[in-house]
């Protein structure tokens, strides 16, 4: 129970835990079947409709409650197996139903599901609170914990015992009287507010579109961007061209559109989402979430929510996080300012008689980058056809870890765009299922993420293997071309696939230690280390193949991609640090916040900003990572993990980027371990020492 609620990826959903168990069920509701009559008990999506979720959840809660009662009423002395292991196994049916529902709520949602979520959420919060606040149950957990020195437990079991005990304490077991009810009220309200935050963000991003009929306003846009906009207009039964705030549309528009006014329109639409004072405004929700989190922290004796959260992270304290962010800021800001000065000078030479604004950055950066490195996304994309990138990413995993992927068409899927692979070890041993869901749609949250329908664990019936899903919003195919990825999308694929490997290669005994169930500032290591391959010529020469001619990308172009990897590294670092500092600022508050949300964020951002700030522009109202997911007081973890991944990948560089022994060590000591060992211990077991920041500064050109 290291993390009571784990969410991965750019959007965040409830943690998934697990396999069905034999139990009394309603045969008419497929969600309550004791097992699914499908290959590898894959989810029978074709049999599930919205009407099943709420009754199945209610029934599964009853089943989970009965399992808890069985633990509590056990007459035998509390021990590891009859209490800690039993508790880890309890509620498996509910975990499965929740994982299905909340995964689809993010990837294939509709208004009915969003309404159901608001009914299910308080039920799940109550169920969780009833467990954590069950005095008799906690007494049994405590009894085992008090005897831990005499139980001869191995390290994995001892860590589970420690985490279980600490999880009860951190979730109210030691609270008394009114504080207990306050905890219930706060946690219930927070769960509902997070759902509402995400719901508003999804509706808002779908609400806006830019409709262009005058082709003069398409000046500068490459053919692939225009074709995609025409397809979008056609899908809406409109003439001309439609651009949206989904990144495959928004990003290229900001890079290439010559019309500065329209770039500003798109920028303002994106940065003022959910802050317009209408029914989709999230600023009030942010205030409620922040203030409730302060109250929650105070219940446990902490001044701020950051103090409460960071005791469970590698960083250990807000002071350590802020020092870390400041250290990187000192290294990054001079470089970012230099990059802005160079870009401003470049823009003036190309007719810009104005100071650069945020909606100008991508446009002139794309021009400058093309001139400096003789490459652009429009030239690169034809070499990154999604199907070939997919093939080579899977082949990379086979090369490193000896695993294989077999496409399955007989496994139910929740949307026609989803692909499913059977994953196996080199000897054919089944490892898990991998679902890939690539393209944006109105029913899907923005961003990219990995999560699971089932997690890996072991019991008397054997090794239960995981069912992993990777969800992205990549460029869709058009009538003229297949899906062609930008370089950023290639790195995103590698990133999320790294999370997928963390889930698929899990090899632990207990569900709550499986896969990505690790500290938030460690979870990005397996994902970010995979991104390094996007800048390795030895891998790029295989993945970069022209979709029409079949010719490999010219070596000179590959060299330029690698060289361009450090382009605007300072600005990119500052952007990530700004988000981390904004997160820490919100969650370091020690008293009720009733101020202006936008002004608060802009005040924080001003410390690192190199471009002028724009009135009304902000990230917080759609910052789902920290207000609807699991990254509150944890967004710094992306930069923290960059230190880990740069330092760790240095070993691959030294020993060979495809070295099977190095990969086996990384798999054995980090990926497969999940949360069964302290994260720093896992890192040291791989590297031989604690991480150092030098490799990151060197890689980013900031040293």
PDB file of N, CA and C in Angstrom, residues 51-135:
ATOM      1  N   UNK A  51     -24.369   0.864 -18.110  1.00  0.00           N
ATOM      2  CA  UNK A  51     -25.347   0.459 -17.091  1.00  0.00           C
ATOM      3  C   UNK A  51     -24.752  -0.512 -16.076  1.00  0.00           C
ATOM      4  N   UNK A  52     -23.654  -1.152 -16.429  1.00  0.00           N
ATOM      5  CA  UNK A  52     -23.076  -2.169 -15.537  1.00  0.00           C
ATOM      6  C   UNK A  52     -22.189  -1.582 -14.436  1.00  0.00           C
ATOM      7  N   UNK A  53     -21.635  -0.396 -14.653  1.00  0.00           N
ATOM      8  CA  UNK A  53     -20.577   0.078 -13.763  1.00  0.00           C
ATOM      9  C   UNK A  53     -21.042   0.323 -12.326  1.00  0.00           C
ATOM     10  N   UNK A  54     -22.110   1.074 -12.150  1.00  0.00           N
ATOM     11  CA  UNK A  54     -22.532   1.424 -10.796  1.00  0.00           C
ATOM     12  C   UNK A  54     -22.989   0.205  -9.996  1.00  0.00           C
ATOM     13  N   UNK A  55     -23.882  -0.651 -10.532  1.00  0.00           N
ATOM     14  CA  UNK A  55     -24.266  -1.826  -9.746  1.00  0.00           C
ATOM     15  C   UNK A  55     -23.092  -2.759  -9.474  1.00  0.00           C
ATOM     16  N   UNK A  56     -22.175  -2.904 -10.436  1.00  0.00           N
ATOM     17  CA  UNK A  56     -21.012  -3.765 -10.222  1.00  0.00           C
ATOM     18  C   UNK A  56     -20.124  -3.198  -9.122  1.00  0.00           C
ATOM     19  N   UNK A  57     -19.957  -1.885  -9.119  1.00  0.00           N
ATOM     20  CA  UNK A  57     -19.144  -1.250  -8.080  1.00  0.00           C
ATOM     21  C   UNK A  57     -19.757  -1.467  -6.705  1.00  0.00           C
ATOM     22  N   UNK A  58     -21.051  -1.283  -6.610  1.00  0.00           N
ATOM     23  CA  UNK A  58     -21.720  -1.467  -5.312  1.00  0.00           C
ATOM     24  C   UNK A  58     -21.581  -2.906  -4.823  1.00  0.00           C
ATOM     25  N   UNK A  59     -21.754  -3.870  -5.731  1.00  0.00           N
ATOM     26  CA  UNK A  59     -21.646  -5.277  -5.343  1.00  0.00           C
ATOM     27  C   UNK A  59     -20.208  -5.622  -4.963  1.00  0.00           C
ATOM     28  N   UNK A  60     -19.251  -5.109  -5.720  1.00  0.00           N
ATOM     29  CA  UNK A  60     -17.847  -5.395  -5.430  1.00  0.00           C
ATOM     30  C   UNK A  60     -17.417  -4.761  -4.107  1.00  0.00           C
ATOM     31  N   UNK A  61     -17.993  -3.627  -3.767  1.00  0.00           N
ATOM     32  CA  UNK A  61     -17.712  -3.019  -2.460  1.00  0.00           C
ATOM     33  C   UNK A  61     -18.187  -3.945  -1.352  1.00  0.00           C
ATOM     34  N   UNK A  62     -19.370  -4.520  -1.514  1.00  0.00           N
ATOM     35  CA  UNK A  62     -19.872  -5.473  -0.511  1.00  0.00           C
ATOM     36  C   UNK A  62     -18.918  -6.663  -0.377  1.00  0.00           C
ATOM     37  N   UNK A  63     -18.433  -7.150  -1.511  1.00  0.00           N
ATOM     38  CA  UNK A  63     -17.499  -8.270  -1.486  1.00  0.00           C
ATOM     39  C   UNK A  63     -16.216  -7.878  -0.766  1.00  0.00           C
ATOM     40  N   UNK A  64     -15.700  -6.686  -1.067  1.00  0.00           N
ATOM     41  CA  UNK A  64     -14.489  -6.222  -0.408  1.00  0.00           C
ATOM     42  C   UNK A  64     -14.692  -6.042   1.087  1.00  0.00           C
ATOM     43  N   UNK A  65     -15.844  -5.511   1.455  1.00  0.00           N
ATOM     44  CA  UNK A  65     -16.142  -5.321   2.877  1.00  0.00           C
ATOM     45  C   UNK A  65     -16.196  -6.662   3.602  1.00  0.00           C
ATOM     46  N   UNK A  66     -16.741  -7.683   2.936  1.00  0.00           N
ATOM     47  CA  UNK A  66     -16.805  -9.017   3.536  1.00  0.00           C
ATOM     48  C   UNK A  66     -15.398  -9.581   3.749  1.00  0.00           C
ATOM     49  N   UNK A  67     -14.511  -9.310   2.797  1.00  0.00           N
ATOM     50  CA  UNK A  67     -13.132  -9.785   2.934  1.00  0.00           C
ATOM     51  C   UNK A  67     -12.419  -9.083   4.087  1.00  0.00           C
ATOM     52  N   UNK A  68     -12.704  -7.810   4.263  1.00  0.00           N
ATOM     53  CA  UNK A  68     -12.115  -7.079   5.391  1.00  0.00           C
ATOM     54  C   UNK A  68     -12.651  -7.622   6.712  1.00  0.00           C
ATOM     55  N   UNK A  69     -13.938  -7.875   6.751  1.00  0.00           N
ATOM     56  CA  UNK A  69     -14.543  -8.433   7.969  1.00  0.00           C
ATOM     57  C   UNK A  69     -13.933  -9.783   8.307  1.00  0.00           C
ATOM     58  N   UNK A  70     -13.643 -10.557   7.292  1.00  0.00           N
ATOM     59  CA  UNK A  70     -13.027 -11.871   7.522  1.00  0.00           C
ATOM     60  C   UNK A  70     -11.656 -11.712   8.169  1.00  0.00           C
ATOM     61  N   UNK A  71     -10.908 -10.716   7.746  1.00  0.00           N
ATOM     62  CA  UNK A  71      -9.594 -10.462   8.357  1.00  0.00           C
ATOM     63  C   UNK A  71      -9.772 -10.024   9.804  1.00  0.00           C
ATOM     64  N   UNK A  72     -10.702  -9.090  10.020  1.00  0.00           N
ATOM     65  CA  UNK A  72     -10.926  -8.544  11.359  1.00  0.00           C
ATOM     66  C   UNK A  72     -11.401  -9.624  12.330  1.00  0.00           C
ATOM     67  N   UNK A  73     -12.277 -10.504  11.852  1.00  0.00           N
ATOM     68  CA  UNK A  73     -12.890 -11.507  12.733  1.00  0.00           C
ATOM     69  C   UNK A  73     -12.090 -12.792  12.854  1.00  0.00           C
ATOM     70  N   UNK A  74     -10.939 -12.845  12.227  1.00  0.00           N
ATOM     71  CA  UNK A  74     -10.094 -14.029  12.322  1.00  0.00           C
ATOM     72  C   UNK A  74      -9.665 -14.229  13.774  1.00  0.00           C
ATOM     73  N   UNK A  75      -9.969 -15.394  14.336  1.00  0.00           N
ATOM     74  CA  UNK A  75      -9.666 -15.662  15.747  1.00  0.00           C
ATOM     75  C   UNK A  75      -8.190 -15.936  15.982  1.00  0.00           C
ATOM     76  N   UNK A  76      -7.485 -16.267  14.916  1.00  0.00           N
ATOM     77  CA  UNK A  76      -6.064 -16.552  15.062  1.00  0.00           C
ATOM     78  C   UNK A  76      -5.293 -15.259  15.332  1.00  0.00           C
ATOM     79  N   UNK A  77      -4.162 -15.415  15.972  1.00  0.00           N
ATOM     80  CA  UNK A  77      -3.298 -14.266  16.232  1.00  0.00           C
ATOM     81  C   UNK A  77      -2.912 -13.615  14.909  1.00  0.00           C
ATOM     82  N   UNK A  78      -2.909 -12.302  14.910  1.00  0.00           N
ATOM     83  CA  UNK A  78      -2.553 -11.579  13.689  1.00  0.00           C
ATOM     84  C   UNK A  78      -1.119 -11.903  13.283  1.00  0.00           C
ATOM     85  N   UNK A  79      -0.947 -12.278  12.007  1.00  0.00           N
ATOM     86  CA  UNK A  79       0.392 -12.502  11.487  1.00  0.00           C
ATOM     87  C   UNK A  79       0.470 -11.940  10.066  1.00  0.00           C
ATOM     88  N   UNK A  80       1.606 -12.107   9.439  1.00  0.00           N
ATOM     89  CA  UNK A  80       1.788 -11.509   8.120  1.00  0.00           C
ATOM     90  C   UNK A  80       0.772 -12.043   7.117  1.00  0.00           C
ATOM     91  N   UNK A  81       0.596 -13.348   7.075  1.00  0.00           N
ATOM     92  CA  UNK A  81      -0.271 -13.938   6.060  1.00  0.00           C
ATOM     93  C   UNK A  81      -1.746 -13.634   6.290  1.00  0.00           C
ATOM     94  N   UNK A  82      -2.225 -13.806   7.524  1.00  0.00           N
ATOM     95  CA  UNK A  82      -3.671 -13.649   7.741  1.00  0.00           C
ATOM     96  C   UNK A  82      -4.100 -12.188   7.878  1.00  0.00           C
ATOM     97  N   UNK A  83      -3.150 -11.283   7.895  1.00  0.00           N
ATOM     98  CA  UNK A  83      -3.507  -9.859   8.006  1.00  0.00           C
ATOM     99  C   UNK A  83      -2.907  -9.023   6.870  1.00  0.00           C
ATOM    100  N   UNK A  84      -1.598  -8.982   6.758  1.00  0.00           N
ATOM    101  CA  UNK A  84      -0.953  -8.100   5.768  1.00  0.00           C
ATOM    102  C   UNK A  84      -1.154  -8.635   4.352  1.00  0.00           C
ATOM    103  N   UNK A  85      -0.868  -9.917   4.148  1.00  0.00           N
ATOM    104  CA  UNK A  85      -1.073 -10.496   2.822  1.00  0.00           C
ATOM    105  C   UNK A  85      -2.563 -10.498   2.469  1.00  0.00           C
ATOM    106  N   UNK A  86      -3.401 -10.858   3.421  1.00  0.00           N
ATOM    107  CA  UNK A  86      -4.845 -10.897   3.171  1.00  0.00           C
ATOM    108  C   UNK A  86      -5.378  -9.509   2.809  1.00  0.00           C
ATOM    109  N   UNK A  87      -4.854  -8.502   3.460  1.00  0.00           N
ATOM    110  CA  UNK A  87      -5.278  -7.138   3.174  1.00  0.00           C
ATOM    111  C   UNK A  87      -4.814  -6.705   1.783  1.00  0.00           C
ATOM    112  N   UNK A  88      -3.622  -7.113   1.412  1.00  0.00           N
ATOM    113  CA  UNK A  88      -3.111  -6.779   0.082  1.00  0.00           C
ATOM    114  C   UNK A  88      -3.967  -7.428  -1.011  1.00  0.00           C
ATOM    115  N   UNK A  89      -4.539  -8.588  -0.726  1.00  0.00           N
ATOM    116  CA  UNK A  89      -5.371  -9.296  -1.701  1.00  0.00           C
ATOM    117  C   UNK A  89      -6.831  -8.852  -1.684  1.00  0.00           C
ATOM    118  N   UNK A  90      -7.260  -8.187  -0.636  1.00  0.00           N
ATOM    119  CA  UNK A  90      -8.675  -7.834  -0.487  1.00  0.00           C
ATOM    120  C   UNK A  90      -9.115  -6.827  -1.546  1.00  0.00           C
ATOM    121  N   UNK A  91     -10.375  -6.947  -1.964  1.00  0.00           N
ATOM    122  CA  UNK A  91     -10.958  -5.983  -2.884  1.00  0.00           C
ATOM    123  C   UNK A  91     -10.503  -6.131  -4.320  1.00  0.00           C
ATOM    124  N   UNK A  92     -10.051  -7.335  -4.700  1.00  0.00           N
ATOM    125  CA  UNK A  92      -9.525  -7.528  -6.055  1.00  0.00           C
ATOM    126  C   UNK A  92     -10.580  -7.259  -7.120  1.00  0.00           C
ATOM    127  N   UNK A  93     -11.817  -7.702  -6.875  1.00  0.00           N
ATOM    128  CA  UNK A  93     -12.869  -7.486  -7.873  1.00  0.00           C
ATOM    129  C   UNK A  93     -13.159  -5.986  -8.036  1.00  0.00           C
ATOM    130  N   UNK A  94     -13.158  -5.268  -6.936  1.00  0.00           N
ATOM    131  CA  UNK A  94     -13.400  -3.832  -6.986  1.00  0.00           C
ATOM    132  C   UNK A  94     -12.249  -3.120  -7.692  1.00  0.00           C
ATOM    133  N   UNK A  95     -11.027  -3.563  -7.433  1.00  0.00           N
ATOM    134  CA  UNK A  95      -9.875  -2.969  -8.114  1.00  0.00           C
ATOM    135  C   UNK A  95      -9.996  -3.135  -9.618  1.00  0.00           C
ATOM    136  N   UNK A  96     -10.399  -4.316 -10.044  1.00  0.00           N
ATOM    137  CA  UNK A  96     -10.529  -4.587 -11.471  1.00  0.00           C
ATOM    138  C   UNK A  96     -11.607  -3.712 -12.102  1.00  0.00           C
ATOM    139  N   UNK A  97     -12.766  -3.658 -11.474  1.00  0.00           N
ATOM    140  CA  UNK A  97     -13.872  -2.839 -11.999  1.00  0.00           C
ATOM    141  C   UNK A  97     -13.464  -1.369 -12.053  1.00  0.00           C
ATOM    142  N   UNK A  98     -12.817  -0.897 -11.004  1.00  0.00           N
ATOM    143  CA  UNK A  98     -12.386   0.505 -10.960  1.00  0.00           C
ATOM    144  C   UNK A  98     -11.378   0.802 -12.056  1.00  0.00           C
ATOM    145  N   UNK A  99     -10.450  -0.129 -12.275  1.00  0.00           N
ATOM    146  CA  UNK A  99      -9.437   0.109 -13.307  1.00  0.00           C
ATOM    147  C   UNK A  99     -10.084   0.194 -14.676  1.00  0.00           C
ATOM    148  N   UNK A 100     -11.045  -0.671 -14.957  1.00  0.00           N
ATOM    149  CA  UNK A 100     -11.736  -0.627 -16.246  1.00  0.00           C
ATOM    150  C   UNK A 100     -12.466   0.706 -16.400  1.00  0.00           C
ATOM    151  N   UNK A 101     -13.243   1.057 -15.396  1.00  0.00           N
ATOM    152  CA  UNK A 101     -14.060   2.264 -15.499  1.00  0.00           C
ATOM    153  C   UNK A 101     -13.210   3.525 -15.630  1.00  0.00           C
ATOM    154  N   UNK A 102     -12.225   3.694 -14.754  1.00  0.00           N
ATOM    155  CA  UNK A 102     -11.476   4.948 -14.755  1.00  0.00           C
ATOM    156  C   UNK A 102     -10.494   5.030 -15.923  1.00  0.00           C
ATOM    157  N   UNK A 103     -10.007   3.896 -16.402  1.00  0.00           N
ATOM    158  CA  UNK A 103      -9.210   3.934 -17.630  1.00  0.00           C
ATOM    159  C   UNK A 103     -10.046   4.438 -18.791  1.00  0.00           C
ATOM    160  N   UNK A 104     -11.248   3.903 -18.920  1.00  0.00           N
ATOM    161  CA  UNK A 104     -12.110   4.319 -20.020  1.00  0.00           C
ATOM    162  C   UNK A 104     -12.639   5.735 -19.819  1.00  0.00           C
ATOM    163  N   UNK A 105     -12.794   6.163 -18.585  1.00  0.00           N
ATOM    164  CA  UNK A 105     -13.228   7.531 -18.326  1.00  0.00           C
ATOM    165  C   UNK A 105     -12.229   8.525 -18.907  1.00  0.00           C
ATOM    166  N   UNK A 106     -10.954   8.147 -18.950  1.00  0.00           N
ATOM    167  CA  UNK A 106      -9.932   9.012 -19.532  1.00  0.00           C
ATOM    168  C   UNK A 106      -9.758   8.800 -21.028  1.00  0.00           C
ATOM    169  N   UNK A 107      -9.947   7.558 -21.500  1.00  0.00           N
ATOM    170  CA  UNK A 107      -9.614   7.236 -22.885  1.00  0.00           C
ATOM    171  C   UNK A 107     -10.815   7.127 -23.815  1.00  0.00           C
ATOM    172  N   UNK A 108     -11.990   6.832 -23.290  1.00  0.00           N
ATOM    173  CA  UNK A 108     -13.177   6.645 -24.136  1.00  0.00           C
ATOM    174  C   UNK A 108     -14.409   7.031 -23.335  1.00  0.00           C
ATOM    175  N   UNK A 109     -14.479   8.319 -23.009  1.00  0.00           N
ATOM    176  CA  UNK A 109     -15.490   8.826 -22.083  1.00  0.00           C
ATOM    177  C   UNK A 109     -16.716   9.357 -22.817  1.00  0.00           C
ATOM    178  N   UNK A 110     -17.744   9.634 -22.043  1.00  0.00           N
ATOM    179  CA  UNK A 110     -18.943  10.313 -22.541  1.00  0.00           C
ATOM    180  C   UNK A 110     -19.633  10.938 -21.334  1.00  0.00           C
ATOM    181  N   UNK A 111     -20.639  11.734 -21.580  1.00  0.00           N
ATOM    182  CA  UNK A 111     -21.289  12.462 -20.480  1.00  0.00           C
ATOM    183  C   UNK A 111     -21.910  11.514 -19.462  1.00  0.00           C
ATOM    184  N   UNK A 112     -22.449  10.396 -19.940  1.00  0.00           N
ATOM    185  CA  UNK A 112     -23.054   9.442 -19.007  1.00  0.00           C
ATOM    186  C   UNK A 112     -22.000   8.879 -18.059  1.00  0.00           C
ATOM    187  N   UNK A 113     -20.830   8.542 -18.588  1.00  0.00           N
ATOM    188  CA  UNK A 113     -19.758   8.024 -17.731  1.00  0.00           C
ATOM    189  C   UNK A 113     -19.302   9.075 -16.727  1.00  0.00           C
ATOM    190  N   UNK A 114     -19.248  10.333 -17.161  1.00  0.00           N
ATOM    191  CA  UNK A 114     -18.819  11.397 -16.255  1.00  0.00           C
ATOM    192  C   UNK A 114     -19.810  11.560 -15.102  1.00  0.00           C
ATOM    193  N   UNK A 115     -21.091  11.365 -15.381  1.00  0.00           N
ATOM    194  CA  UNK A 115     -22.099  11.424 -14.314  1.00  0.00           C
ATOM    195  C   UNK A 115     -21.965  10.221 -13.388  1.00  0.00           C
ATOM    196  N   UNK A 116     -21.709   9.050 -13.983  1.00  0.00           N
ATOM    197  CA  UNK A 116     -21.536   7.839 -13.174  1.00  0.00           C
ATOM    198  C   UNK A 116     -20.323   7.987 -12.261  1.00  0.00           C
ATOM    199  N   UNK A 117     -19.260   8.618 -12.796  1.00  0.00           N
ATOM    200  CA  UNK A 117     -18.049   8.813 -11.999  1.00  0.00           C
ATOM    201  C   UNK A 117     -18.333   9.609 -10.736  1.00  0.00           C
ATOM    202  N   UNK A 118     -19.205  10.599 -10.845  1.00  0.00           N
ATOM    203  CA  UNK A 118     -19.537  11.409  -9.671  1.00  0.00           C
ATOM    204  C   UNK A 118     -20.334  10.611  -8.638  1.00  0.00           C
ATOM    205  N   UNK A 119     -20.998   9.536  -9.072  1.00  0.00           N
ATOM    206  CA  UNK A 119     -21.690   8.651  -8.127  1.00  0.00           C
ATOM    207  C   UNK A 119     -20.739   7.615  -7.543  1.00  0.00           C
ATOM    208  N   UNK A 120     -19.845   7.108  -8.385  1.00  0.00           N
ATOM    209  CA  UNK A 120     -18.932   6.059  -7.936  1.00  0.00           C
ATOM    210  C   UNK A 120     -17.858   6.609  -7.002  1.00  0.00           C
ATOM    211  N   UNK A 121     -17.362   7.790  -7.292  1.00  0.00           N
ATOM    212  CA  UNK A 121     -16.244   8.344  -6.537  1.00  0.00           C
ATOM    213  C   UNK A 121     -16.472   8.369  -5.027  1.00  0.00           C
ATOM    214  N   UNK A 122     -17.591   8.915  -4.528  1.00  0.00           N
ATOM    215  CA  UNK A 122     -17.773   8.916  -3.073  1.00  0.00           C
ATOM    216  C   UNK A 122     -17.915   7.515  -2.488  1.00  0.00           C
ATOM    217  N   UNK A 123     -18.442   6.573  -3.276  1.00  0.00           N
ATOM    218  CA  UNK A 123     -18.544   5.192  -2.794  1.00  0.00           C
ATOM    219  C   UNK A 123     -17.158   4.597  -2.584  1.00  0.00           C
ATOM    220  N   UNK A 124     -16.262   4.843  -3.545  1.00  0.00           N
ATOM    221  CA  UNK A 124     -14.904   4.311  -3.435  1.00  0.00           C
ATOM    222  C   UNK A 124     -14.132   4.995  -2.309  1.00  0.00           C
ATOM    223  N   UNK A 125     -14.345   6.299  -2.161  1.00  0.00           N
ATOM    224  CA  UNK A 125     -13.669   7.014  -1.075  1.00  0.00           C
ATOM    225  C   UNK A 125     -14.137   6.503   0.277  1.00  0.00           C
ATOM    226  N   UNK A 126     -15.431   6.287   0.406  1.00  0.00           N
ATOM    227  CA  UNK A 126     -15.965   5.750   1.667  1.00  0.00           C
ATOM    228  C   UNK A 126     -15.402   4.362   1.939  1.00  0.00           C
ATOM    229  N   UNK A 127     -15.351   3.537   0.906  1.00  0.00           N
ATOM    230  CA  UNK A 127     -14.820   2.178   1.062  1.00  0.00           C
ATOM    231  C   UNK A 127     -13.371   2.236   1.553  1.00  0.00           C
ATOM    232  N   UNK A 128     -12.562   3.075   0.923  1.00  0.00           N
ATOM    233  CA  UNK A 128     -11.164   3.207   1.322  1.00  0.00           C
ATOM    234  C   UNK A 128     -11.049   3.742   2.747  1.00  0.00           C
ATOM    235  N   UNK A 129     -11.842   4.763   3.050  1.00  0.00           N
ATOM    236  CA  UNK A 129     -11.799   5.327   4.404  1.00  0.00           C
ATOM    237  C   UNK A 129     -12.255   4.324   5.450  1.00  0.00           C
ATOM    238  N   UNK A 130     -13.256   3.545   5.110  1.00  0.00           N
ATOM    239  CA  UNK A 130     -13.746   2.540   6.058  1.00  0.00           C
ATOM    240  C   UNK A 130     -12.668   1.522   6.400  1.00  0.00           C
ATOM    241  N   UNK A 131     -11.811   1.242   5.438  1.00  0.00           N
ATOM    242  CA  UNK A 131     -10.702   0.321   5.701  1.00  0.00           C
ATOM    243  C   UNK A 131      -9.652   1.004   6.572  1.00  0.00           C
ATOM    244  N   UNK A 132      -9.226   2.191   6.163  1.00  0.00           N
ATOM    245  CA  UNK A 132      -8.142   2.876   6.861  1.00  0.00           C
ATOM    246  C   UNK A 132      -8.541   3.333   8.270  1.00  0.00           C
ATOM    247  N   UNK A 133      -9.823   3.546   8.473  1.00  0.00           N
ATOM    248  CA  UNK A 133     -10.295   4.017   9.781  1.00  0.00           C
ATOM    249  C   UNK A 133     -10.927   2.908  10.598  1.00  0.00           C
ATOM    250  N   UNK A 134     -10.749   1.666  10.166  1.00  0.00           N
ATOM    251  CA  UNK A 134     -11.268   0.502  10.885  1.00  0.00           C
ATOM    252  C   UNK A 134     -10.328   0.199  12.051  1.00  0.00           C
ATOM    253  N   UNK A 135     -10.768   0.527  13.243  1.00  0.00           N
ATOM    254  CA  UNK A 135      -9.907   0.408  14.427  1.00  0.00           C
ATOM    255  C   UNK A 135      -9.458  -1.020  14.663  1.00  0.00           C
TER     256      UNK A 135
END
